[in-house]
Amino acid sequence: MKRNAYIAAALLLAGLSACNNEPAFTVKGEITDAADKMLYLERTSLSGIVPLDSTELDEDGSFSFSAARPDAPDFYRLRVENQVINFSVDSTETVQVNAGLKNLATGYQIEGSENNTKIKELVLLQAELQEKINRLAQSGLPIGIAQDSLQRMVDAYKDTVKRNYIFVSPNKPYAYFALFQEVNGYLIFDPLTNREDVKCFAAVATSMNNMYPHADRSRNLYNMVIKGMKNTRAPQVKPLEVPAEKIEETSIIDIPLRDENGTLHHLTDLKGKVVLIDFTVYGAAESGARNLLLRELYNKYKGQGLEVYQISLDSDEHFWRTSADNLPWICVRDPQGPYSTFLRLYGVSQLPTSFLVNRENELSLRVDANTDLDAAIKNLL
C-alpha cells in the first residue's frame, strides 16, 4: 500500500512538472530608479488588457517574467504606473528590456527580435507626431490653417509608415502594430472610411490570413477590411460592350492557361457556372484588398455555382506561384504579362479588370471599382 502511494505521488509530481514545461517566452531586464514600484506584464488582447504577472522592483530593478507561448504572433506590454513598453512575441524567444523609469515609454532599449526594434521605431515616430500636434494646438493659429497643418502632418506620417513598415513587410507583427497607433485617442489609419488606409489594412490582413488563418487577430482584421471596402465603394453596374466579331460560338473568348501546378484550364469549360474573370497583378498594392473581397464572395456563392477564373499578369513567376497557392479558386498566369493577347481581345486597358459571365457562357458585364459585385453575382445565379 505504501509503495503504491509513493508511485502515485511520483506520477503526480511528474504531471505537474510536465505542465510547467509547456513552451514559454521570457521577458527580462532592468528598470532603474523604480525601487518599490510594481512592474506588470500584460497582454494586449482584442478585447482589452489582460494581466499576466507582476513583481515589485528592488534597488537594482531586475525582473524576469515567463508566459505561455502564443499560437500566433501576439502583443504584450510592460507597465509601471501609467508608462508602458509595447513588444510582440511569436515564439519562445527571450526579450531583453532595459529602461529607466523617467522616460520608460520612449527611452527603453530592447533586444530579441527585429519586430520589437521596429515597434520601438514606430513608438518614437508616433510620439514625435503627438508632440507636433500638441504644439500646433497651442500655437494660436486660426482653426482652418491649423486643420490644414494637422492634415499635412498626419499624411506625412502615414506615407512614412506605409513605405517603411506596412507595405515593405505586411506579414510582420510590426506592420500590424502600425495599423493601430493613435494620436489624441484616435486611430491614425482609418480602417472603415478611408480607401487608401483600407489598402494598408488589406495588405496586412492578406498576409496574416495566409500565415495564421485561424488566429483571432487574422479573422478580426479580415472582417474590418471587408467592412471598410464596402464602406468606401458606391454601388454601380456598367453594361459590357464587346464587338460582335469578338464573340465566338461559345459566346466568350476562350482563355487556355495553366495554373501553378501546371494544369491547363479552359475558360469555356466552365459553362454552367457563373464565372468572374479577373485580370490582375498580385504584386500591385490593391491586390490584397481585391482578393479579400473575392474570397468573401467566393465562400458565399461557391455552393450556388460561382467560379473565379483569375488571370495573373505578374512578371515574377515565383511570386505568382506563392500567392496563388493560398487562393481557393482557379489561378492561371499568362507568361506574356502586360503584352498578353487576351488583354487586347477583352479590351482591357488597366489592371485590375474583371468581367462576369453567366451560366450560358455569355459575357454579362464589365466590373469596375464601383460595381456592387455581390448584387451582380446574385442576379446571375
Short mmCIF file of N, CA, C and O in Angstrom, two decimals, residues 24-90:
data_model
loop_
_atom_site.label_atom_id
_atom_site.label_comp_id
_atom_site.label_asym_id
_atom_site.label_seq_id
_atom_site.Cartn_x
_atom_site.Cartn_y
_atom_site.Cartn_z
N ALA A 24 7.24 28.38 -23.54
CA ALA A 24 7.01 29.70 -22.98
C ALA A 24 8.02 30.69 -23.53
O ALA A 24 9.07 30.32 -24.05
N PHE A 25 7.69 31.97 -23.45
CA PHE A 25 8.64 33.02 -23.78
C PHE A 25 9.05 33.71 -22.48
O PHE A 25 8.38 33.59 -21.45
N THR A 26 10.16 34.42 -22.55
CA THR A 26 10.68 35.12 -21.38
C THR A 26 10.94 36.58 -21.71
O THR A 26 11.44 36.89 -22.80
N VAL A 27 10.58 37.46 -20.81
CA VAL A 27 10.95 38.86 -20.93
C VAL A 27 11.65 39.25 -19.63
O VAL A 27 11.13 39.01 -18.55
N LYS A 28 12.85 39.80 -19.76
CA LYS A 28 13.63 40.11 -18.57
C LYS A 28 14.45 41.37 -18.81
O LYS A 28 14.56 41.86 -19.93
N GLY A 29 15.05 41.88 -17.73
CA GLY A 29 15.89 43.06 -17.86
C GLY A 29 15.93 43.87 -16.59
O GLY A 29 15.81 43.32 -15.49
N GLU A 30 16.08 45.20 -16.75
CA GLU A 30 16.18 46.09 -15.59
C GLU A 30 15.38 47.37 -15.84
O GLU A 30 15.40 47.92 -16.94
N ILE A 31 14.69 47.81 -14.79
CA ILE A 31 14.03 49.12 -14.79
C ILE A 31 14.65 49.91 -13.64
O ILE A 31 14.40 49.64 -12.48
N THR A 32 15.52 50.85 -13.98
CA THR A 32 16.24 51.58 -12.94
C THR A 32 15.40 52.73 -12.37
O THR A 32 14.42 53.17 -12.98
N ASP A 33 15.81 53.20 -11.18
CA ASP A 33 15.13 54.30 -10.49
C ASP A 33 13.66 54.01 -10.24
O ASP A 33 12.81 54.90 -10.27
N ALA A 34 13.35 52.72 -10.00
CA ALA A 34 11.96 52.33 -9.80
C ALA A 34 11.80 51.43 -8.57
O ALA A 34 10.90 50.60 -8.53
N ALA A 35 12.67 51.59 -7.60
CA ALA A 35 12.59 50.74 -6.41
C ALA A 35 11.23 50.86 -5.74
O ALA A 35 10.67 51.96 -5.62
N ASP A 36 10.70 49.71 -5.35
CA ASP A 36 9.41 49.60 -4.66
C ASP A 36 8.21 49.85 -5.58
O ASP A 36 7.08 49.83 -5.11
N LYS A 37 8.48 50.06 -6.87
CA LYS A 37 7.37 50.21 -7.82
C LYS A 37 6.93 48.83 -8.31
O LYS A 37 7.74 47.90 -8.42
N MET A 38 5.65 48.71 -8.65
CA MET A 38 5.13 47.46 -9.20
C MET A 38 5.30 47.47 -10.72
O MET A 38 4.95 48.43 -11.40
N LEU A 39 5.87 46.37 -11.24
CA LEU A 39 6.02 46.18 -12.68
C LEU A 39 5.03 45.10 -13.11
O LEU A 39 5.00 44.01 -12.52
N TYR A 40 4.24 45.39 -14.14
CA TYR A 40 3.23 44.45 -14.59
C TYR A 40 3.53 43.95 -16.01
O TYR A 40 3.94 44.73 -16.88
N LEU A 41 3.33 42.66 -16.22
CA LEU A 41 3.35 42.07 -17.56
C LEU A 41 1.89 41.87 -17.98
O LEU A 41 1.13 41.22 -17.27
N GLU A 42 1.53 42.44 -19.13
CA GLU A 42 0.14 42.38 -19.59
C GLU A 42 0.09 42.01 -21.06
O GLU A 42 1.00 42.32 -21.83
N ARG A 43 -0.99 41.35 -21.44
CA ARG A 43 -1.21 41.03 -22.86
C ARG A 43 -2.22 42.01 -23.43
O ARG A 43 -3.25 42.28 -22.82
N THR A 44 -1.93 42.52 -24.61
CA THR A 44 -2.85 43.42 -25.29
C THR A 44 -3.73 42.59 -26.20
O THR A 44 -3.37 42.29 -27.34
N SER A 45 -4.89 42.17 -25.71
CA SER A 45 -5.79 41.32 -26.48
C SER A 45 -6.78 42.16 -27.27
O SER A 45 -6.86 43.38 -27.10
N LEU A 46 -7.56 41.52 -28.13
CA LEU A 46 -8.55 42.24 -28.92
C LEU A 46 -9.64 42.83 -28.04
O LEU A 46 -10.26 43.83 -28.39
N SER A 47 -9.87 42.21 -26.90
CA SER A 47 -10.94 42.68 -26.01
C SER A 47 -10.44 43.59 -24.90
O SER A 47 -11.24 44.07 -24.09
N GLY A 48 -9.14 43.82 -24.82
CA GLY A 48 -8.60 44.70 -23.78
C GLY A 48 -7.31 44.19 -23.20
O GLY A 48 -6.70 43.25 -23.71
N ILE A 49 -6.87 44.80 -22.11
CA ILE A 49 -5.61 44.44 -21.45
C ILE A 49 -5.85 43.27 -20.49
O ILE A 49 -6.76 43.32 -19.66
N VAL A 50 -5.02 42.25 -20.61
CA VAL A 50 -5.13 41.05 -19.77
C VAL A 50 -3.90 40.97 -18.86
O VAL A 50 -2.78 40.79 -19.36
N PRO A 51 -4.06 41.08 -17.54
CA PRO A 51 -2.91 40.94 -16.62
C PRO A 51 -2.37 39.52 -16.65
O PRO A 51 -3.12 38.55 -16.62
N LEU A 52 -1.04 39.40 -16.70
CA LEU A 52 -0.40 38.08 -16.71
C LEU A 52 0.47 37.83 -15.47
O LEU A 52 0.46 36.74 -14.92
N ASP A 53 1.21 38.85 -15.05
CA ASP A 53 2.12 38.66 -13.92
C ASP A 53 2.54 40.03 -13.40
O ASP A 53 2.33 41.05 -14.06
N SER A 54 3.15 40.05 -12.23
CA SER A 54 3.64 41.31 -11.67
C SER A 54 4.75 41.02 -10.67
O SER A 54 4.87 39.90 -10.17
N THR A 55 5.54 42.04 -10.39
CA THR A 55 6.60 41.92 -9.39
C THR A 55 6.92 43.30 -8.84
O THR A 55 6.74 44.31 -9.53
N GLU A 56 7.37 43.35 -7.60
CA GLU A 56 7.81 44.60 -7.01
C GLU A 56 9.30 44.75 -7.25
O GLU A 56 10.10 43.87 -6.91
N LEU A 57 9.68 45.85 -7.87
CA LEU A 57 11.07 46.08 -8.23
C LEU A 57 11.89 46.46 -7.00
O LEU A 57 11.41 47.18 -6.12
N ASP A 58 13.14 45.97 -6.95
CA ASP A 58 14.03 46.35 -5.84
C ASP A 58 15.01 47.41 -6.33
O ASP A 58 14.82 48.03 -7.37
N GLU A 59 16.06 47.62 -5.58
CA GLU A 59 17.01 48.70 -5.89
C GLU A 59 17.66 48.56 -7.26
O GLU A 59 17.86 49.55 -7.97
N ASP A 60 18.03 47.32 -7.64
CA ASP A 60 18.71 47.17 -8.94
C ASP A 60 17.72 47.08 -10.09
O ASP A 60 18.10 47.14 -11.27
N GLY A 61 16.43 46.93 -9.81
CA GLY A 61 15.39 46.98 -10.84
C GLY A 61 15.30 45.76 -11.74
O GLY A 61 14.61 45.78 -12.76
N SER A 62 15.99 44.67 -11.39
CA SER A 62 15.97 43.49 -12.25
C SER A 62 14.62 42.77 -12.16
O SER A 62 13.96 42.77 -11.13
N PHE A 63 14.24 42.15 -13.25
CA PHE A 63 12.99 41.39 -13.30
C PHE A 63 13.08 40.28 -14.34
O PHE A 63 13.94 40.32 -15.23
N SER A 64 12.21 39.31 -14.24
CA SER A 64 12.12 38.24 -15.22
C SER A 64 10.72 37.65 -15.17
O SER A 64 10.25 37.25 -14.10
N PHE A 65 10.05 37.63 -16.31
CA PHE A 65 8.72 37.03 -16.43
C PHE A 65 8.77 35.93 -17.48
O PHE A 65 9.50 36.03 -18.48
N SER A 66 7.94 34.91 -17.30
CA SER A 66 7.72 33.89 -18.32
C SER A 66 6.22 33.72 -18.49
O SER A 66 5.46 33.80 -17.52
N ALA A 67 5.81 33.47 -19.73
CA ALA A 67 4.39 33.25 -20.02
C ALA A 67 4.27 32.29 -21.20
O ALA A 67 5.22 32.12 -21.98
N ALA A 68 3.12 31.67 -21.32
CA ALA A 68 2.90 30.68 -22.38
C ALA A 68 3.10 31.29 -23.76
O ALA A 68 2.64 32.40 -24.04
N ARG A 69 3.78 30.55 -24.61
CA ARG A 69 3.99 30.99 -25.99
C ARG A 69 2.66 31.11 -26.71
O ARG A 69 1.81 30.22 -26.64
N PRO A 70 2.42 32.19 -27.45
CA PRO A 70 1.16 32.34 -28.20
C PRO A 70 1.14 31.43 -29.43
O PRO A 70 2.19 31.07 -29.97
N ASP A 71 -0.06 31.06 -29.88
CA ASP A 71 -0.21 30.23 -31.07
C ASP A 71 0.10 31.00 -32.34
O ASP A 71 0.43 30.41 -33.38
N ALA A 72 -0.06 32.30 -32.28
CA ALA A 72 0.24 33.20 -33.40
C ALA A 72 0.86 34.46 -32.80
O ALA A 72 0.73 34.70 -31.60
N PRO A 73 1.55 35.27 -33.60
CA PRO A 73 2.15 36.48 -33.04
C PRO A 73 1.14 37.29 -32.23
O PRO A 73 0.01 37.51 -32.67
N ASP A 74 1.57 37.71 -31.05
CA ASP A 74 0.67 38.46 -30.17
C ASP A 74 1.44 39.61 -29.55
O ASP A 74 2.67 39.70 -29.66
N PHE A 75 0.71 40.48 -28.85
CA PHE A 75 1.29 41.73 -28.36
C PHE A 75 1.16 41.82 -26.84
O PHE A 75 0.13 41.45 -26.26
N TYR A 76 2.22 42.32 -26.23
CA TYR A 76 2.31 42.40 -24.77
C TYR A 76 2.86 43.76 -24.39
O TYR A 76 3.31 44.54 -25.24
N ARG A 77 2.84 44.03 -23.09
CA ARG A 77 3.42 45.28 -22.63
C ARG A 77 3.90 45.13 -21.19
O ARG A 77 3.34 44.36 -20.41
N LEU A 78 4.95 45.88 -20.87
CA LEU A 78 5.40 46.05 -19.51
C LEU A 78 4.89 47.41 -19.04
O LEU A 78 4.98 48.40 -19.78
N ARG A 79 4.37 47.46 -17.83
CA ARG A 79 3.79 48.71 -17.34
C ARG A 79 4.25 49.02 -15.93
O ARG A 79 4.25 48.14 -15.06
N VAL A 80 4.69 50.26 -15.72
CA VAL A 80 4.93 50.81 -14.39
C VAL A 80 4.07 52.06 -14.29
O VAL A 80 4.25 53.01 -15.08
N GLU A 81 3.12 52.05 -13.36
CA GLU A 81 2.15 53.14 -13.24
C GLU A 81 1.45 53.33 -14.59
O GLU A 81 0.83 52.41 -15.10
N ASN A 82 1.56 54.51 -15.21
CA ASN A 82 0.87 54.72 -16.49
C ASN A 82 1.82 54.73 -17.68
O ASN A 82 1.46 55.14 -18.78
N GLN A 83 3.05 54.27 -17.49
CA GLN A 83 4.01 54.19 -18.58
C GLN A 83 4.14 52.74 -19.05
O GLN A 83 4.22 51.82 -18.24
N VAL A 84 4.17 52.56 -20.37
CA VAL A 84 4.19 51.19 -20.92
C VAL A 84 5.29 51.04 -21.97
O VAL A 84 5.68 52.00 -22.63
N ILE A 85 5.75 49.81 -22.10
CA ILE A 85 6.65 49.40 -23.17
C ILE A 85 5.94 48.30 -23.94
O ILE A 85 5.62 47.24 -23.38
N ASN A 86 5.68 48.53 -25.21
CA ASN A 86 4.99 47.54 -26.05
C ASN A 86 6.00 46.63 -26.74
O ASN A 86 7.06 47.09 -27.19
N PHE A 87 5.67 45.35 -26.85
CA PHE A 87 6.50 44.42 -27.59
C PHE A 87 5.65 43.27 -28.11
O PHE A 87 4.51 43.07 -27.68
N SER A 88 6.20 42.53 -29.06
CA SER A 88 5.47 41.39 -29.63
C SER A 88 6.25 40.11 -29.37
O SER A 88 7.47 40.13 -29.16
N VAL A 89 5.53 39.00 -29.42
CA VAL A 89 6.12 37.67 -29.23
C VAL A 89 5.46 36.73 -30.23
O VAL A 89 4.24 36.76 -30.39
N ASP A 90 6.25 35.91 -30.91
CA ASP A 90 5.66 34.92 -31.81
C ASP A 90 6.22 33.52 -31.60
O ASP A 90 5.88 32.59 -32.34
#
